[in-house]
Every structure is written in C-alpha cells, then in structure tokens.
PDB file of C-alpha atoms in Angstrom:
ATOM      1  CA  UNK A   5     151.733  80.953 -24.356  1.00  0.00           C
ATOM      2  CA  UNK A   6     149.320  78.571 -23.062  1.00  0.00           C
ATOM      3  CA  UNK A   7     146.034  78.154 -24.556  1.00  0.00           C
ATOM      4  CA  UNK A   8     143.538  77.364 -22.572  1.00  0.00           C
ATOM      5  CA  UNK A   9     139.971  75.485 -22.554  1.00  0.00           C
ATOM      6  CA  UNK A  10     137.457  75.760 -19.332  1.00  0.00           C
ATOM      7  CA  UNK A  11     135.887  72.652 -18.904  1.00  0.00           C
ATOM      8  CA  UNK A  12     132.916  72.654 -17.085  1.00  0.00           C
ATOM      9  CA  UNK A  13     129.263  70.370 -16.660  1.00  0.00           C
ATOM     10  CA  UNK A  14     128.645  67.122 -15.171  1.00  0.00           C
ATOM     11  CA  UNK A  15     129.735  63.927 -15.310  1.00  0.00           C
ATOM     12  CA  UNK A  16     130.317  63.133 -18.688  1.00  0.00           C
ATOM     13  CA  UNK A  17     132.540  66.501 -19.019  1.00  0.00           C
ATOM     14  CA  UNK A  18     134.268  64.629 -16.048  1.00  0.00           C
ATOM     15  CA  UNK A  19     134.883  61.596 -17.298  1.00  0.00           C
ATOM     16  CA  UNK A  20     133.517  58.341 -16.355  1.00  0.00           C
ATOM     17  CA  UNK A  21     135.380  55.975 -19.124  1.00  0.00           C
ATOM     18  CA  UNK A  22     137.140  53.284 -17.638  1.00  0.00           C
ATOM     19  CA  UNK A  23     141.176  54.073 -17.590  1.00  0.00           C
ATOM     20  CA  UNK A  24     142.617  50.295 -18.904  1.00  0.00           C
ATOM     21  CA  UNK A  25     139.812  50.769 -21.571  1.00  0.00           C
ATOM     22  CA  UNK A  26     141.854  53.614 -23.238  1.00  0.00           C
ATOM     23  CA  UNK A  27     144.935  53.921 -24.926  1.00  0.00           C
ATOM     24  CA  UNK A  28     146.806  57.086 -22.791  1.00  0.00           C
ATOM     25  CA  UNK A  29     147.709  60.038 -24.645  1.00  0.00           C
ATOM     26  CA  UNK A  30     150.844  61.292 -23.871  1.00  0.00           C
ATOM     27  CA  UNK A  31     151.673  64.908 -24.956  1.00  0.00           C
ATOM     28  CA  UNK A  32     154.321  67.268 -23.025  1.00  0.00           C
ATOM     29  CA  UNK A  33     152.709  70.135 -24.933  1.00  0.00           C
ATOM     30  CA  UNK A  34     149.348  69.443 -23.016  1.00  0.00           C
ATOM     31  CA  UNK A  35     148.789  70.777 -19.444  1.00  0.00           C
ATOM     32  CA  UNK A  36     145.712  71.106 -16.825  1.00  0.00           C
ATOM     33  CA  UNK A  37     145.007  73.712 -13.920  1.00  0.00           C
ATOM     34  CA  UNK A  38     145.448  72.219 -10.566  1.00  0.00           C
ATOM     35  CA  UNK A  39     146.381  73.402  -7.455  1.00  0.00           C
ATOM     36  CA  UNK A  40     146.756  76.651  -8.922  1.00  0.00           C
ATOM     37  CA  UNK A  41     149.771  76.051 -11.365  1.00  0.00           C
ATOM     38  CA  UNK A  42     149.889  74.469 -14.852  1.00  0.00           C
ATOM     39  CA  UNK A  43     151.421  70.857 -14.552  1.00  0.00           C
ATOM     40  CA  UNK A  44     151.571  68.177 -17.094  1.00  0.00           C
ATOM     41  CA  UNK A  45     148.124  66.869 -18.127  1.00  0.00           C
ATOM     42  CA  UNK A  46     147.516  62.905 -17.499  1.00  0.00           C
ATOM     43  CA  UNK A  47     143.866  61.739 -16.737  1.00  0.00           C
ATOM     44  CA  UNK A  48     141.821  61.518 -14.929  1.00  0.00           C
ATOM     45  CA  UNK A  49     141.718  65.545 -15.545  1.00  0.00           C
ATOM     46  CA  UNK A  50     138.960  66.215 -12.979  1.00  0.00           C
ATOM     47  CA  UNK A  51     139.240  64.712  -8.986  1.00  0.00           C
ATOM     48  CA  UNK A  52     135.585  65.433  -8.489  1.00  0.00           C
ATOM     49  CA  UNK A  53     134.717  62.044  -7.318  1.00  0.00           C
ATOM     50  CA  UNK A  54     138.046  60.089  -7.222  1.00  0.00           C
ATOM     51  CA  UNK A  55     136.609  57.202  -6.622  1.00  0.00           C
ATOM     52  CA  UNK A  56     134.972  57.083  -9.883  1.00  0.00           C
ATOM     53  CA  UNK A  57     136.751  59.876 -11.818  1.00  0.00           C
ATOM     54  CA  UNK A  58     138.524  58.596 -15.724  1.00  0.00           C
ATOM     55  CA  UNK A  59     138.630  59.052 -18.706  1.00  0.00           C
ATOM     56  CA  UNK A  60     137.057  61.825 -20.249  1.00  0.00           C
ATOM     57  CA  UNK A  61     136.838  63.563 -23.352  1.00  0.00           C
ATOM     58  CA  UNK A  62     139.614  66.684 -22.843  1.00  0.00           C
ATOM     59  CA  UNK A  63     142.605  64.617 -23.204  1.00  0.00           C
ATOM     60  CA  UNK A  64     141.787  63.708 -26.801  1.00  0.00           C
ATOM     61  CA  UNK A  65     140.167  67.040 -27.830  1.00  0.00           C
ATOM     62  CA  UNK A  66     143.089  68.530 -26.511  1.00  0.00           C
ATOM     63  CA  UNK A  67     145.439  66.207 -27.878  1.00  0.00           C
ATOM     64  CA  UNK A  68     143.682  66.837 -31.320  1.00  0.00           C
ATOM     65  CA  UNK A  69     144.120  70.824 -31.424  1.00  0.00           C
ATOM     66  CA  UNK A  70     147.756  70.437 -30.590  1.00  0.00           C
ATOM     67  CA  UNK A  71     149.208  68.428 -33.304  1.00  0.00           C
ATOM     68  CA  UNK A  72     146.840  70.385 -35.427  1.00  0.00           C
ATOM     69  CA  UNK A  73     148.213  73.750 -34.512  1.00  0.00           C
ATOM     70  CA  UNK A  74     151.472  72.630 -32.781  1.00  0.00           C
ATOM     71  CA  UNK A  75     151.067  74.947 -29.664  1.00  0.00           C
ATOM     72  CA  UNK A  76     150.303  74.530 -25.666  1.00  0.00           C
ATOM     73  CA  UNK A  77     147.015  73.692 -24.929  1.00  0.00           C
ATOM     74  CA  UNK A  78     145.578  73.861 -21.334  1.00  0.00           C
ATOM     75  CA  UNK A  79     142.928  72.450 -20.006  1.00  0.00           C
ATOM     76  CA  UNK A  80     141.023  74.193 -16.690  1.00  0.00           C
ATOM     77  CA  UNK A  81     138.977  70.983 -14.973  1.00  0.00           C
ATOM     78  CA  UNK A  82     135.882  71.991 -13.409  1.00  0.00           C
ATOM     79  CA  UNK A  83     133.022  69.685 -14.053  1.00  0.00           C
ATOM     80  CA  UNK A  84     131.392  67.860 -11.033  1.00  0.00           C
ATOM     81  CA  UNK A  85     129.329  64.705 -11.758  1.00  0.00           C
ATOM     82  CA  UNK A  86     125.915  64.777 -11.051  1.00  0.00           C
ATOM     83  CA  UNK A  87     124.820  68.289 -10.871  1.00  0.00           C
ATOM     84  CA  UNK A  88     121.677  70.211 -12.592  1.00  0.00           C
ATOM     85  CA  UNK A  89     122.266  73.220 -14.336  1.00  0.00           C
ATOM     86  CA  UNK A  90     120.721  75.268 -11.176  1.00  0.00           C
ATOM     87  CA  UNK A  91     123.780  74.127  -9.748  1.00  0.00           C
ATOM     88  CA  UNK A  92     125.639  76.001 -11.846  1.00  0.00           C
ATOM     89  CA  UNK A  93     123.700  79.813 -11.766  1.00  0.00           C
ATOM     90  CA  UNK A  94     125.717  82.827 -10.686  1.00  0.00           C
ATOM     91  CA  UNK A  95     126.377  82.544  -7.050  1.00  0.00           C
ATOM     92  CA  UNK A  96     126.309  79.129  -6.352  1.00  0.00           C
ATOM     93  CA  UNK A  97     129.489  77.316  -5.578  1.00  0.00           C
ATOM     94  CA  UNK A  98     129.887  75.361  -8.526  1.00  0.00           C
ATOM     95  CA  UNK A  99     129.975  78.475 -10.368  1.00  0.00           C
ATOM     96  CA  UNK A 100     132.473  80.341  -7.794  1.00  0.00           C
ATOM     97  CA  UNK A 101     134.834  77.647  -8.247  1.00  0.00           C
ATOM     98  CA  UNK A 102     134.877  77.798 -12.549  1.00  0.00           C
ATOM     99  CA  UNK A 103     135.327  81.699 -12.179  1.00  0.00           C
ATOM    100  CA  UNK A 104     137.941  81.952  -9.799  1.00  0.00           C
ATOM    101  CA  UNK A 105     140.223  78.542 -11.132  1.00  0.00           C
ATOM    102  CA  UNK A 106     139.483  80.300 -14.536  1.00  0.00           C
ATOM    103  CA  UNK A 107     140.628  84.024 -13.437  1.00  0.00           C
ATOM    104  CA  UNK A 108     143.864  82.409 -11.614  1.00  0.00           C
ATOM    105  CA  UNK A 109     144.996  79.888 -15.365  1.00  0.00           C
ATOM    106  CA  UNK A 110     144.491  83.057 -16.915  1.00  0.00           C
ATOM    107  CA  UNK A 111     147.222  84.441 -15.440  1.00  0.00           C
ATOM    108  CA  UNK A 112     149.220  82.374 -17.101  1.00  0.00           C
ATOM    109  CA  UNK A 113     147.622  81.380 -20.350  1.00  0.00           C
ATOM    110  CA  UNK A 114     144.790  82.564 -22.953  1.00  0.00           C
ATOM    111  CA  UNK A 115     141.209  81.298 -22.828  1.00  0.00           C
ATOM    112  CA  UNK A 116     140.007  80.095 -26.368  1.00  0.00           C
ATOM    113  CA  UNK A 117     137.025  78.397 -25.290  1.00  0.00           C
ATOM    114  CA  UNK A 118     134.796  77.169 -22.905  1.00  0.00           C
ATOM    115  CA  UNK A 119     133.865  73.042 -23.329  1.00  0.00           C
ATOM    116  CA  UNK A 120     130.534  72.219 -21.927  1.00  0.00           C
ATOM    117  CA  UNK A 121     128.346  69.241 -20.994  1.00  0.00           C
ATOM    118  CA  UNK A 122     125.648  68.785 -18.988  1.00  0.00           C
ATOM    119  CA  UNK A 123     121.823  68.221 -18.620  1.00  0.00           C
ATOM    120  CA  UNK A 124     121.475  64.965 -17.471  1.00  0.00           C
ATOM    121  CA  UNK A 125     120.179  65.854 -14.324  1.00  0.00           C
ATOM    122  CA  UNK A 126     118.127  67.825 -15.526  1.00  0.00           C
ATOM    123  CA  UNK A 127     116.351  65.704 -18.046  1.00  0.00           C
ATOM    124  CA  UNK A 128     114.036  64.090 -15.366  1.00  0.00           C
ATOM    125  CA  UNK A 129     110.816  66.907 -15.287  1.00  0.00           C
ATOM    126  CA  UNK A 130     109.492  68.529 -18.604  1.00  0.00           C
ATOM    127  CA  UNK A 131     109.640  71.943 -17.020  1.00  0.00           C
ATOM    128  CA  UNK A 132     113.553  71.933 -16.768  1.00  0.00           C
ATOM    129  CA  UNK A 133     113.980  70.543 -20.419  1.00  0.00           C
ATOM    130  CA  UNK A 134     111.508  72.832 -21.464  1.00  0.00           C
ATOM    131  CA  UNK A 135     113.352  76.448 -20.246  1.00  0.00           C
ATOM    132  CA  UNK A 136     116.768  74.702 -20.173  1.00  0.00           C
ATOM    133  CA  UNK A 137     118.288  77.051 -22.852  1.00  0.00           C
ATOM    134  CA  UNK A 138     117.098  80.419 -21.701  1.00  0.00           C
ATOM    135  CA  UNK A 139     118.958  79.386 -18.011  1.00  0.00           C
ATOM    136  CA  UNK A 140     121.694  78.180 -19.921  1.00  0.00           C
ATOM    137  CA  UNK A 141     122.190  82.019 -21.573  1.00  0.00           C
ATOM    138  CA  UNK A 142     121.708  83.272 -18.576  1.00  0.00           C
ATOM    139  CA  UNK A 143     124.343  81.420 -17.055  1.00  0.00           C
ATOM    140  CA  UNK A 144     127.029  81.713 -19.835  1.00  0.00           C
ATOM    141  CA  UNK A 145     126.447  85.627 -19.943  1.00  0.00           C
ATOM    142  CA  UNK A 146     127.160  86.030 -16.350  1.00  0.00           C
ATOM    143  CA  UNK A 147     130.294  83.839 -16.759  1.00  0.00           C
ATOM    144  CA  UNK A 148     131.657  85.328 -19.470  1.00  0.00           C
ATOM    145  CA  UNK A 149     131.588  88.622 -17.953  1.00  0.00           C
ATOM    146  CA  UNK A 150     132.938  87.186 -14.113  1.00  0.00           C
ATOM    147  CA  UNK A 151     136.243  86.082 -16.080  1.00  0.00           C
ATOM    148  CA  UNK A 152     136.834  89.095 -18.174  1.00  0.00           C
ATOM    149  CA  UNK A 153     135.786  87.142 -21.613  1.00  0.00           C
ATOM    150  CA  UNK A 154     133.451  88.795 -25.098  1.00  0.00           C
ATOM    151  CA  UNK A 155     133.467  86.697 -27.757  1.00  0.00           C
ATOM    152  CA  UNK A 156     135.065  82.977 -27.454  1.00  0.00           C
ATOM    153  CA  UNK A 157     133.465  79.644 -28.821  1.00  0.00           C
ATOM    154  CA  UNK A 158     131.463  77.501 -26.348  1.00  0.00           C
ATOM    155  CA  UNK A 159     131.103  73.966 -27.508  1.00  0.00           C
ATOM    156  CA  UNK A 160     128.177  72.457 -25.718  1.00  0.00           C
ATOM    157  CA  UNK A 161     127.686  68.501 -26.594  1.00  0.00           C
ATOM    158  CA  UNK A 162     124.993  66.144 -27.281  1.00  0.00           C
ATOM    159  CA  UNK A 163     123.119  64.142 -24.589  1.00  0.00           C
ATOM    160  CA  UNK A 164     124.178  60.128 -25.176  1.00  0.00           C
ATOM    161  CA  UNK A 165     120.589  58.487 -27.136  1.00  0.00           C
ATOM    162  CA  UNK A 166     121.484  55.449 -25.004  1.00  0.00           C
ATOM    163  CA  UNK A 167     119.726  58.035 -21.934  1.00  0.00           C
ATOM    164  CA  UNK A 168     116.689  57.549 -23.398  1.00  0.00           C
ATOM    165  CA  UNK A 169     117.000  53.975 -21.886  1.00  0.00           C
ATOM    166  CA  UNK A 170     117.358  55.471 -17.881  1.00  0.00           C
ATOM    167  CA  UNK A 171     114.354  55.938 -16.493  1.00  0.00           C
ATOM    168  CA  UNK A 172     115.677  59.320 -14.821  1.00  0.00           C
ATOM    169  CA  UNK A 173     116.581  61.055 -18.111  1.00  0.00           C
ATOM    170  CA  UNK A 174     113.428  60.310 -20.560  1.00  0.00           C
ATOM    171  CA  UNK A 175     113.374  64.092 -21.019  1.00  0.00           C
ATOM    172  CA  UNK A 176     116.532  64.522 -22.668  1.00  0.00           C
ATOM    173  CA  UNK A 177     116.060  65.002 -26.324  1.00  0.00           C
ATOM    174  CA  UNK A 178     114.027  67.732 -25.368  1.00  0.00           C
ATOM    175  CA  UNK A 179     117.298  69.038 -23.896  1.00  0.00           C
ATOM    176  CA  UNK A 180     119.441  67.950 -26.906  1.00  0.00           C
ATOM    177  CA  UNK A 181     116.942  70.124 -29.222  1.00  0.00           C
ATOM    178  CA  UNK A 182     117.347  72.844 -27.156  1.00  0.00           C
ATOM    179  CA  UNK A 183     121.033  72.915 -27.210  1.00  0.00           C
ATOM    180  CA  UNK A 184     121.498  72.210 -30.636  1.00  0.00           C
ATOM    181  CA  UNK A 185     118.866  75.398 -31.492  1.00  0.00           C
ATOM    182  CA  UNK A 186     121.702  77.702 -29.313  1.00  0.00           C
ATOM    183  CA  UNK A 187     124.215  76.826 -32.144  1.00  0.00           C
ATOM    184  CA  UNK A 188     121.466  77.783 -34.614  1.00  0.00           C
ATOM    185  CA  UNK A 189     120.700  81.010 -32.864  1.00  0.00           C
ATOM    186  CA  UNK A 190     124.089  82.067 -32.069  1.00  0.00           C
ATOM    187  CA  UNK A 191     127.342  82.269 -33.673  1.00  0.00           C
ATOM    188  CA  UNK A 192     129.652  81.806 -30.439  1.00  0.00           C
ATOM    189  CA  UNK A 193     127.856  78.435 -29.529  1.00  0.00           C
ATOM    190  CA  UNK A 194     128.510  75.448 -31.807  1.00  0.00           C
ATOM    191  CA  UNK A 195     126.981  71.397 -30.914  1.00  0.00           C
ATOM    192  CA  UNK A 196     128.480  68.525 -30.890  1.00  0.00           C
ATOM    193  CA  UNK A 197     126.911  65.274 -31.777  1.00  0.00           C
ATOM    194  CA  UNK A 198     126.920  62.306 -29.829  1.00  0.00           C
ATOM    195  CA  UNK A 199     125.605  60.036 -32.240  1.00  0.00           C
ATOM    196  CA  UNK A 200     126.560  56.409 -32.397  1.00  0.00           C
ATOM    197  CA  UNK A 201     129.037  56.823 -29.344  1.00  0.00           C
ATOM    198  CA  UNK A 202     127.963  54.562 -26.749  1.00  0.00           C
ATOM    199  CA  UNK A 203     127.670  54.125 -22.843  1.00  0.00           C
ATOM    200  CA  UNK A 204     129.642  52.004 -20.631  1.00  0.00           C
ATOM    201  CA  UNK A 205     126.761  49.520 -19.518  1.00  0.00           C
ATOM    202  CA  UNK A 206     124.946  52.286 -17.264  1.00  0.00           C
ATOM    203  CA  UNK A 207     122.972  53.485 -19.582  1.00  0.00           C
ATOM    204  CA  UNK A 208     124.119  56.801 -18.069  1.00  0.00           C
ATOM    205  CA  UNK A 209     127.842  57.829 -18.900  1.00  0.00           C
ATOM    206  CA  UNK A 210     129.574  56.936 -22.129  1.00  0.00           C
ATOM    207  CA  UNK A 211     132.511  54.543 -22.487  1.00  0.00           C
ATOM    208  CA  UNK A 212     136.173  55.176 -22.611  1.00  0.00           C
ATOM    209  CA  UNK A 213     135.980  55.035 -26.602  1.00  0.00           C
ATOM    210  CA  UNK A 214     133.238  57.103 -27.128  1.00  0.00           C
ATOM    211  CA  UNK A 215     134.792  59.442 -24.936  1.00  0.00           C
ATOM    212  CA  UNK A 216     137.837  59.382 -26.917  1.00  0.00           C
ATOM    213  CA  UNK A 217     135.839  59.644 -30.112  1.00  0.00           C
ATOM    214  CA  UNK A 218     133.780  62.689 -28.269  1.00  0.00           C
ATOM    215  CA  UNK A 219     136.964  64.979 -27.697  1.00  0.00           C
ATOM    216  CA  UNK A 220     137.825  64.722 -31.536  1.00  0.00           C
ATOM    217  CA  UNK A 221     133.970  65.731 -32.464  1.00  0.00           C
ATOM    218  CA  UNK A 222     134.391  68.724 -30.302  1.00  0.00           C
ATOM    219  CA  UNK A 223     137.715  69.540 -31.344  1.00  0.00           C
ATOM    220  CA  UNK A 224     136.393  69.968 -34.656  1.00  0.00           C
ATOM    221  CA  UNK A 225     133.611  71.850 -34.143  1.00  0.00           C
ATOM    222  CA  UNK A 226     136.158  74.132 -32.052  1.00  0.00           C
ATOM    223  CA  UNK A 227     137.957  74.538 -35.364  1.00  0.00           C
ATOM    224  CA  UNK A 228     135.472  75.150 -37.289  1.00  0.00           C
ATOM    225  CA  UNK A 229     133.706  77.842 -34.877  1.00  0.00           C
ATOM    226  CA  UNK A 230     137.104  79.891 -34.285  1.00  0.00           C
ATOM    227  CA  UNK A 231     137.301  79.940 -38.177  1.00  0.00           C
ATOM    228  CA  UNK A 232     133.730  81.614 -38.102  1.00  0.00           C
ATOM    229  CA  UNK A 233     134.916  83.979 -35.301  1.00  0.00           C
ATOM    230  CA  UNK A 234     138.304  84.846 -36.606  1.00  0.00           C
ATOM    231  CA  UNK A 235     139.990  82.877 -33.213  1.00  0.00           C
ATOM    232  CA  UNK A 236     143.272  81.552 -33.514  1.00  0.00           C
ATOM    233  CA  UNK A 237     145.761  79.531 -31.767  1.00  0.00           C
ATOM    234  CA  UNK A 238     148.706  81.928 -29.914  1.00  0.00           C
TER     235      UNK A 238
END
C-alpha cells in the first residue's frame, strides 16, 4: 500500500531551490501522482511552471518518513506558484484540480496527510492577513469532505522571515501568527517553523538547502501529529 501526502499551496510547496544546489535523493520506495498513475518520484515533483520548477521540500520529507517507517510513500503534486489563497476556495480551478488528482491516487494508495504552504500572495493588504485563517478553515473543510477524508494531519508551514525584506509581503507575520494559532486551536493542524532557513537571493522563495532542511521539519511534525491522532503508516 501506498501512502500518500497531497501537496498543495504556492510556490514554495512547489519548489523553487535550484536542482545542482541539492544533493538528489534517490528512493525506489518513493513515488508521485502524475498523469494519473504512480511512477517513481525524482524532482522537480510539481511542472507548474517548468521553466522555473526545482527543488522543493517533498522529496526530503518524504524521503524522511520512509526510512523511518520503511513503507511506500506517495506524494500527490498540486501546488502552483504564485497564487492567493482565493485561488484556492471551493470551485475554483486550483481547487478542482487537488480534488480530483487526489480522488484518482486514492485509488491506489491511502491519504495520511495533506502538506500545505502558502500565503505569500496574500501577505500584501492587512485585510487578507487579517481573516486569512477563518478562509483557510473554510477551505480545508470543504476539501476534506470533496475527497472522502475526517480526521488526517495537515501540516501548514511557516512564511520565510527573509519576506519581511520584499516589499510585496510586509504583511506576512501577521499570516505566520495566524497559522501557527490553527495548530493551537486544533488538533488535526500542526506548524512548521521556518526559522533560520534561508532564501535563494529573491528574498521571496527559499534555497535548495533550506528546502531540504524544510521537508525534515515537516516530516517531524507529521510524526508527531499522527502520534496525537492515533495515524499510522500502512
């Protein structure tokens, strides 16, 4: 059985890390969702822009769980750089895409979390920091019920503190507060912090290192959530 991992947000769930900065992970027990059959996974895991699509942080969180645990881990690619949460609501097609790529690896695999980063498009106006969490409920209940799913772990991650230096994004730590308050409030959700991990001279997306570095953070927090839930590896 294939256990599987939804990965969904914007860029920096893509991956924007250089690929000759990183060492590649190679694992035959790790697989992604494309073309609608599981195939070996090799990066870059998401072809949302393929001009600038790389490394990104699934490969090593993935990596991580499976010499843990020794069992098949699948990753479901579905991020697309530079989109705002609104992007994402019920309906829209950013949201069509997850659900149905999701419902289809499901098929063929278990879903054991859902891996999520985003917010800095949305870290521009006050107003869309300010109410970011309550849309961000309201999108993860509607998912959750489109593909069929109760209680899994969501692992939402940290905004990079090197944003605070792009003049688009001076908004986000009152994102990052907001997301890290969902892991307070609720059990399911647990955050993942980006501190010291650093940006690949855009002040924007974080470097092939930190990305690496990123995927073990949220591995862990994975591990530690499904022990709180009682979730375990098939």
């Amino acid at each position: 059985m294939i256990n599987s991992f939804l990965l969904i947000g914007q860029s920096n769930m893509a991956g924007r890390g250089l690929i000759h900065e990183a060492d590649t992970i190679y694992n035959d027990n790790l697989y992604m969702f494309r073309d609608n059959t599981w195939m070996l996974a090799e990066e870059p895991l998401h072809t949302d822009k393929p001009d600038l699509a790389g490394i990104g942080l699934g490969m090593s969180f993935a990596d991580t769980l499976q010499r843990k645990f020794d069992k098949k881990i699948g990753l479901i690619p579905c991020a697309f750089g530079g989109t705002s949460l609104a992007e994402w609501k019920q309906g829209e097609l950013l949201y069509t895409n997850a659900v149905s790529e999701t419902i289809k690896a499901l098929e063929s695999s278990s879903l054991k979390g859902i891996l999520w980063h985003q917010g800095e498009s949305d870290a521009d106006h006050l107003s869309t920091a300010q109410n970011y969490k309550d849309r961000f409920q309201t999108f993860i209940a509607s998912l959750l019920v489109d593909i069929n799913q109760t209680s899994i772990p969501i692992i939402i991650g940290e905004l990079g503190e090197f944003l605070l230096k792009y003049e688009n994004c001076a908004y986000s730590p009152v994102i990052n507060n907001q997301l890290k308050s969902l892991s307070l409030d609720d059990k399911y959700y647990a955050f993942v912090s980006a501190k010291d991990l650093t940006d690949n001279g855009d002040r924007l997306h974080f470097n092939s290192k930190s990305l690496r570095e990123f995927g073990i953070r949220y591995a862990n927090k994975w591990m530690e959530c499904s022990q709180r839930l009682g979730i375990s590896l098939e």
